[in-house]
XYZ file of C-alpha atoms in Angstrom:
441
model
C -10.456 0.381 -24.585
C -13.411 1.684 -22.821
C -16.055 -0.143 -24.899
C -15.907 -3.403 -23.032
C -18.804 -5.822 -22.752
C -21.523 -3.680 -24.207
C -24.353 -6.152 -24.060
C -25.781 -9.619 -23.814
C -26.197 -10.084 -27.527
C -23.378 -11.321 -29.747
C -21.135 -11.946 -26.788
C -18.134 -13.206 -28.691
C -18.257 -10.485 -31.299
C -18.785 -7.813 -28.665
C -15.861 -8.981 -26.620
C -13.656 -9.064 -29.690
C -14.501 -5.493 -30.583
C -14.662 -4.169 -27.056
C -11.369 -5.561 -25.926
C -9.344 -4.614 -28.920
C -7.171 -1.503 -28.826
C -9.336 1.464 -29.735
C -8.945 2.564 -33.324
C -10.268 5.435 -35.337
C -7.411 7.719 -36.312
C -6.124 7.788 -39.854
C -2.686 6.187 -40.247
C 0.112 8.542 -41.187
C 2.688 7.402 -43.698
C 6.069 6.811 -42.029
C 9.275 7.081 -43.976
C 10.451 3.864 -45.601
C 13.968 3.153 -44.450
C 14.713 1.008 -47.502
C 18.248 -0.340 -47.627
C 19.581 -3.839 -47.970
C 19.662 -6.628 -45.454
C 21.495 -9.825 -44.788
C 20.120 -11.717 -47.777
C 20.280 -11.034 -51.491
C 16.596 -10.091 -51.691
C 15.691 -6.397 -51.748
C 14.100 -5.196 -48.511
C 10.689 -3.749 -49.227
C 7.515 -2.799 -47.398
C 4.496 -0.847 -48.488
C 5.769 2.163 -46.518
C 2.138 2.899 -45.630
C -0.148 0.752 -43.479
C -2.669 -0.947 -45.739
C -6.311 -0.220 -44.915
C -8.981 -2.680 -46.099
C -12.237 -1.540 -47.669
C -14.979 -0.940 -45.091
C -15.031 -3.669 -42.473
C -13.512 -6.333 -44.707
C -10.573 -8.350 -43.423
C -7.140 -7.533 -44.846
C -6.093 -9.704 -47.793
C -2.709 -11.362 -47.511
C -0.217 -11.009 -50.332
C 1.289 -14.464 -50.811
C 4.581 -12.927 -51.950
C 5.190 -11.004 -48.711
C 7.528 -12.615 -46.170
C 6.027 -11.156 -43.000
C 2.514 -9.744 -42.509
C 1.500 -7.839 -39.368
C -2.074 -6.915 -38.437
C -2.738 -4.015 -36.098
C -5.367 -1.361 -35.468
C -5.333 2.051 -37.140
C -3.974 3.962 -34.149
C -0.851 1.860 -33.768
C -0.232 1.339 -37.480
C 2.199 4.231 -37.920
C 4.489 3.109 -35.091
C 4.337 -0.537 -36.146
C 5.059 0.410 -39.758
C 8.185 2.319 -38.757
C 9.735 -0.696 -37.061
C 8.469 -3.108 -39.697
C 10.447 -1.034 -42.218
C 13.548 -1.270 -40.056
C 13.104 -5.020 -39.640
C 12.712 -5.455 -43.384
C 15.869 -3.457 -44.074
C 17.930 -5.369 -41.543
C 16.818 -8.779 -42.786
C 16.436 -8.208 -46.504
C 12.813 -9.297 -46.549
C 9.399 -7.965 -47.457
C 7.065 -6.891 -44.634
C 3.538 -5.540 -44.866
C 1.516 -3.864 -42.089
C -2.244 -4.167 -42.512
C -5.014 -2.501 -40.511
C -7.689 -4.851 -39.196
C -11.066 -3.522 -38.073
C -11.910 -6.585 -35.937
C -8.536 -8.202 -35.426
C -9.459 -11.174 -33.256
C -12.421 -12.440 -35.293
C -10.793 -11.721 -38.653
C -7.554 -13.354 -37.529
C -9.300 -16.552 -36.451
C -11.258 -16.781 -39.691
C -8.302 -16.022 -41.958
C -5.960 -18.370 -40.122
C -8.367 -21.289 -40.570
C -8.030 -21.004 -44.341
C -4.294 -20.291 -44.363
C -4.571 -16.604 -45.257
C -3.913 -14.998 -41.912
C -1.059 -12.726 -40.829
C 2.132 -13.829 -39.098
C 1.860 -11.348 -36.217
C -1.111 -9.584 -34.630
C -1.373 -6.790 -32.086
C -4.147 -7.194 -29.539
C -5.389 -7.537 -25.985
C -4.194 -10.215 -23.573
C -7.678 -11.457 -22.765
C -8.010 -12.866 -26.286
C -5.351 -15.388 -25.342
C -7.354 -18.317 -23.993
C -9.680 -18.413 -26.975
C -6.829 -18.085 -29.468
C -4.941 -20.925 -27.787
C -8.088 -23.030 -27.669
C -8.525 -22.477 -31.417
C -4.841 -23.292 -32.051
C -4.262 -19.994 -33.841
C -1.330 -18.601 -31.819
C 2.062 -20.060 -30.977
C 4.156 -19.800 -27.816
C 6.885 -17.165 -28.022
C 10.516 -17.841 -27.291
C 11.088 -15.050 -24.789
C 14.131 -15.686 -22.621
C 13.891 -15.378 -18.856
C 16.313 -12.459 -18.735
C 14.267 -10.485 -21.276
C 10.979 -11.343 -19.539
C 12.437 -9.980 -16.301
C 12.733 -6.551 -17.924
C 8.944 -6.196 -18.042
C 6.447 -5.297 -15.331
C 5.515 -8.602 -13.613
C 1.773 -8.105 -14.136
C 2.344 -7.540 -17.850
C 4.309 -10.761 -18.283
C 1.790 -12.699 -16.190
C -1.001 -11.600 -18.516
C 0.772 -13.057 -21.558
C 0.705 -16.561 -20.110
C -1.860 -19.324 -20.462
C -1.411 -22.638 -18.663
C 2.065 -21.482 -17.689
C 3.203 -20.844 -21.270
C 4.016 -17.400 -22.684
C 2.202 -16.491 -25.902
C 3.192 -12.922 -26.535
C 5.286 -9.873 -25.738
C 3.527 -6.976 -23.957
C 3.913 -3.322 -24.827
C 1.351 -1.510 -22.644
C -0.743 -1.893 -19.509
C -3.960 -0.103 -18.658
C -6.681 0.159 -16.067
C -9.351 2.530 -14.913
C -9.058 4.993 -12.067
C -10.787 8.087 -10.730
C -10.441 11.319 -12.691
C -11.460 14.434 -10.808
C -11.713 18.141 -11.572
C -9.106 19.879 -9.421
C -10.846 23.231 -9.752
C -13.898 21.735 -8.062
C -12.239 19.092 -5.898
C -8.690 20.038 -4.798
C -8.055 16.661 -3.168
C -9.520 13.338 -4.348
C -11.848 11.368 -2.056
C -10.539 8.213 -0.439
C -13.956 6.577 -0.070
C -17.098 6.384 -2.173
C -19.053 7.967 0.682
C -16.726 10.978 0.551
C -17.054 11.150 -3.219
C -20.840 11.167 -3.058
C -20.866 13.781 -0.296
C -18.492 16.071 -2.204
C -20.392 15.641 -5.443
C -23.808 16.228 -3.914
C -22.586 19.461 -2.314
C -21.272 20.693 -5.655
C -24.615 19.887 -7.267
C -26.485 21.659 -4.464
C -24.243 24.708 -4.845
C -24.906 24.808 -8.576
C -21.300 23.997 -9.513
C -22.131 20.620 -11.063
C -25.147 18.865 -12.534
C -24.426 15.339 -11.315
C -22.050 13.609 -8.943
C -20.118 11.322 -11.248
C -19.787 10.084 -14.804
C -19.276 6.358 -15.354
C -20.021 4.127 -18.320
C -23.068 1.993 -17.428
C -25.469 1.980 -20.442
C -28.806 0.239 -20.840
C -27.101 -3.123 -21.355
C -24.468 -2.629 -18.688
C -20.699 -2.711 -18.755
C -19.031 -5.568 -16.901
C -15.580 -3.988 -17.134
C -16.640 -0.901 -15.187
C -18.892 -2.820 -12.768
C -16.317 -5.428 -11.740
C -14.334 -3.164 -9.312
C -17.404 -2.746 -7.105
C -17.596 -6.508 -6.580
C -13.842 -6.910 -6.203
C -13.842 -4.463 -3.276
C -15.328 -7.204 -1.088
C -13.824 -10.467 0.112
C -14.590 -13.279 -2.377
C -16.215 -10.800 -4.738
C -15.466 -10.999 -8.440
C -16.124 -13.209 -11.438
C -13.935 -16.326 -11.227
C -12.021 -17.881 -8.345
C -8.359 -18.644 -8.974
C -6.477 -21.920 -8.917
C -3.404 -22.588 -6.774
C -1.163 -21.473 -9.648
C -3.018 -18.176 -10.000
C -4.971 -19.079 -13.148
C -8.665 -18.273 -13.244
C -10.921 -21.288 -12.671
C -13.897 -21.345 -15.096
C -15.618 -23.932 -12.900
C -15.799 -21.645 -9.869
C -17.972 -18.612 -10.489
C -17.978 -15.767 -7.968
C -20.573 -13.601 -9.710
C -23.171 -14.307 -6.996
C -20.857 -14.881 -4.039
C -21.583 -13.044 -0.789
C -18.904 -10.478 -1.612
C -20.242 -9.944 -5.127
C -23.760 -9.448 -3.773
C -22.420 -6.793 -1.388
C -20.825 -5.055 -4.354
C -24.110 -5.340 -6.218
C -25.896 -3.703 -3.317
C -23.514 -0.756 -3.582
C -24.350 -0.467 -7.280
C -28.052 -0.489 -6.367
C -27.587 2.228 -3.758
C -25.580 4.424 -6.138
C -28.225 3.935 -8.782
C -30.939 4.985 -6.369
C -28.913 8.087 -5.467
C -28.504 8.881 -9.189
C -24.726 8.694 -8.832
C -24.744 5.914 -11.433
C -27.160 5.935 -14.349
C -27.887 3.689 -17.312
C -28.196 6.900 -19.352
C -24.406 7.262 -19.277
C -22.445 5.327 -21.877
C -19.508 5.815 -24.223
C -21.353 8.536 -26.149
C -21.546 10.973 -23.243
C -19.289 9.750 -20.436
C -16.346 11.978 -21.355
C -18.529 14.937 -22.274
C -20.134 15.048 -18.831
C -16.714 15.409 -17.236
C -15.220 17.631 -19.921
C -18.083 20.153 -19.696
C -17.812 20.220 -15.884
C -21.277 18.710 -15.502
C -19.685 16.007 -13.325
C -16.702 16.633 -11.031
C -15.735 12.947 -11.021
C -15.342 10.328 -13.728
C -14.287 6.700 -13.540
C -12.391 6.017 -16.743
C -8.958 5.223 -18.146
C -6.038 6.768 -20.057
C -8.132 6.960 -23.224
C -10.127 9.826 -21.663
C -7.165 12.082 -20.960
C -6.765 13.607 -24.422
C -10.364 14.865 -24.461
C -10.055 16.300 -20.959
C -6.893 18.150 -21.956
C -8.528 19.476 -25.120
C -11.437 20.745 -23.019
C -9.048 22.576 -20.712
C -10.002 20.562 -17.638
C -7.596 20.831 -14.708
C -7.827 17.134 -13.920
C -6.227 14.773 -11.470
C -5.973 10.981 -11.465
C -6.357 8.877 -8.319
C -6.987 5.253 -7.331
C -10.597 4.110 -7.196
C -12.213 4.831 -3.808
C -12.922 2.335 -1.043
C -16.433 1.063 -0.370
C -18.067 1.032 3.058
C -17.907 -2.445 4.581
C -15.304 -3.541 2.049
C -11.967 -2.321 0.773
C -10.622 -0.396 -2.172
C -12.264 -0.969 -5.525
C -9.891 -3.074 -7.635
C -9.894 -2.588 -11.399
C -9.159 -5.118 -14.074
C -5.700 -4.791 -15.605
C -5.518 -4.902 -19.374
C -2.335 -5.697 -21.272
C -1.706 -5.036 -24.954
C 0.666 -7.440 -26.664
C 2.097 -8.851 -29.882
C 1.130 -12.424 -30.784
C 2.730 -14.864 -33.252
C 0.416 -16.935 -35.433
C 0.644 -20.712 -35.199
C 0.302 -20.699 -38.993
C 2.956 -18.058 -39.674
C 4.432 -18.294 -43.164
C 7.875 -17.797 -41.683
C 7.698 -18.558 -37.971
C 11.356 -17.732 -37.401
C 10.925 -14.204 -38.758
C 7.721 -13.676 -36.768
C 9.405 -14.832 -33.559
C 12.427 -12.634 -34.296
C 10.325 -9.520 -34.783
C 8.175 -10.079 -31.703
C 10.864 -11.221 -29.260
C 13.737 -8.972 -30.365
C 12.033 -5.798 -31.568
C 9.064 -5.346 -29.248
C 11.181 -5.553 -26.040
C 13.259 -2.570 -27.227
C 12.820 0.660 -25.300
C 12.469 2.790 -28.428
C 9.658 0.568 -29.704
C 7.855 0.639 -26.366
C 8.176 4.440 -26.201
C 6.845 4.851 -29.747
C 3.802 2.735 -28.901
C 3.339 4.683 -25.655
C 2.856 7.875 -27.648
C -0.345 6.339 -29.038
C -2.888 6.524 -26.230
C -0.384 7.256 -23.441
C -0.897 3.886 -21.755
C 1.933 2.985 -19.337
C 4.643 0.968 -21.134
C 5.042 -2.684 -20.144
C 8.846 -2.522 -20.285
C 10.232 -1.347 -16.945
C 12.929 0.826 -18.519
C 10.415 2.586 -20.761
C 7.922 2.979 -17.906
C 10.587 4.498 -15.643
C 11.538 7.022 -18.313
C 8.032 8.258 -19.112
C 6.751 8.173 -15.529
C 9.615 10.414 -14.442
C 8.325 13.226 -16.651
C 4.645 12.391 -17.119
C 2.706 12.342 -13.828
C -0.338 10.856 -15.554
C 1.538 7.661 -16.383
C 2.590 7.176 -12.783
C -0.915 7.997 -11.545
C -2.573 5.442 -13.834
C -0.094 2.780 -12.814
C -0.655 3.479 -9.122
C -4.421 3.365 -9.663
C -4.047 -0.216 -10.894
C -1.385 -1.506 -8.541
C -3.859 -3.754 -6.672
C -5.768 -4.813 -9.754
C -5.813 -8.249 -11.359
C -5.310 -9.084 -15.039
C -8.592 -9.454 -16.849
C -9.408 -13.170 -17.231
C -7.900 -14.518 -20.457
C -9.715 -17.848 -20.317
C -12.283 -18.692 -23.049
C -15.056 -18.883 -20.446
C -14.860 -15.096 -20.019
C -16.721 -14.715 -23.315
C -19.747 -16.162 -21.530
C -19.555 -13.490 -18.831
C -19.538 -10.079 -20.497
C -23.123 -9.857 -21.721
C -25.028 -11.556 -18.856
C -22.982 -9.921 -16.104
C -23.109 -6.506 -17.732
C -26.869 -6.643 -18.172
C -27.318 -7.792 -14.573
C -25.428 -4.779 -13.250
C -27.469 -2.417 -15.438
C -30.692 -3.933 -14.084
C -29.413 -3.558 -10.525
C -28.395 0.077 -11.032
C -31.705 0.958 -12.687
C -33.663 -0.711 -9.877
C -35.293 -3.301 -12.106
C -34.079 -6.105 -9.825
C -32.397 -6.632 -6.470
C -28.695 -7.410 -6.330
C -28.889 -10.954 -4.982
C -31.664 -12.246 -7.217
C -30.212 -10.627 -10.345
C -26.677 -11.868 -9.746
C -28.038 -15.354 -9.025
C -29.797 -15.292 -12.382
C -26.674 -14.019 -14.137
C -24.555 -16.764 -12.558
C -26.966 -19.433 -13.843
C -26.914 -17.953 -17.334
C -23.132 -17.701 -17.363
C -22.703 -21.274 -16.097
C -25.066 -22.526 -18.792
C -23.159 -20.610 -21.485
C -19.846 -22.026 -20.291
C -21.275 -25.551 -20.302
C -22.372 -25.067 -23.916
C -18.858 -23.976 -24.844
């Protein structure tokens, strides 16, 4: 989830890849429950998630009743419950692994060969609704109330719910407890602590954060959001993001940009750090601090790092840095072969605690279901820490206009950090580019 908004080129494709749940692990074959269901048809599934060749889109079998697309990491857990659903209903269900779910789903749905259910990020929602590829879900109010409020809010577009959430995520501050016993509350404290460690020869740089040569809007946003009226879009009275009111070059955003410039000048932030070395700098103790998310924990554990997780620090002259909140969810296709079955699976299976816990085990992102979150947070301090790090965050914009933001805004922040341009002039230019892109649709 950390590869968000990698550059100005191919904005839509980048956003689709960057905002999808991170894949990469080989699916493991779950046991096929088999059995008979409520109809006379034999309940069958493939028993193993189907992987397409290379980067090709999955091919739908016209004889299968329910087709679900997911990424490789979640395929095992999804397959297990797809098998159960097939057995209970006497139907055929197939789980297929998509390498670029959002783009492939849109293309396949247009020609009537798409899946019935997809697993993906909430910020795809506006574009999918705009393209008429997803359907509202029939989630009752009492079931919706069982989820974290921010998770349910992220599944809505124009007041209508379009999915069922299973996980929430955000970035926070990871720190090496052996080098920093207590986390800093402010960025000034962080820099002071880090510089002392570098001076004493205990670290090579102050902090590791994904910036890259083309910037990363996802990681840069919290610096702007720390200031009043800083951010990307203003919100409407109902809380929806307003694509007609850009905040990228507001006074608060410029102040956040000036902080990025100062940290770049101090070498705290660097365009030489990206997804290829961000974790390694922290895991080799080269940097005592790292701004990242739950996806970085496994590597830190494997490296034997005694890490802690804390909220993002406050910025001088502003407030606490506020991260974007990401929500992972199950969508129902508007062109589902059997809409009733798709709705049944998404609204009755995904809200179950056992399903939410199984999906939690993949990536350790806090579950969206309150009951599941309470259970894992009681025994896993990381889950509670990540949730607390995002308590003041806002859901990432799920409006189509956000696709026009990632590349231009990301590149602007990289230019500011590298010193190629001043904060105000560069954010002004980015705002003009973004507005023009939005106007072009």
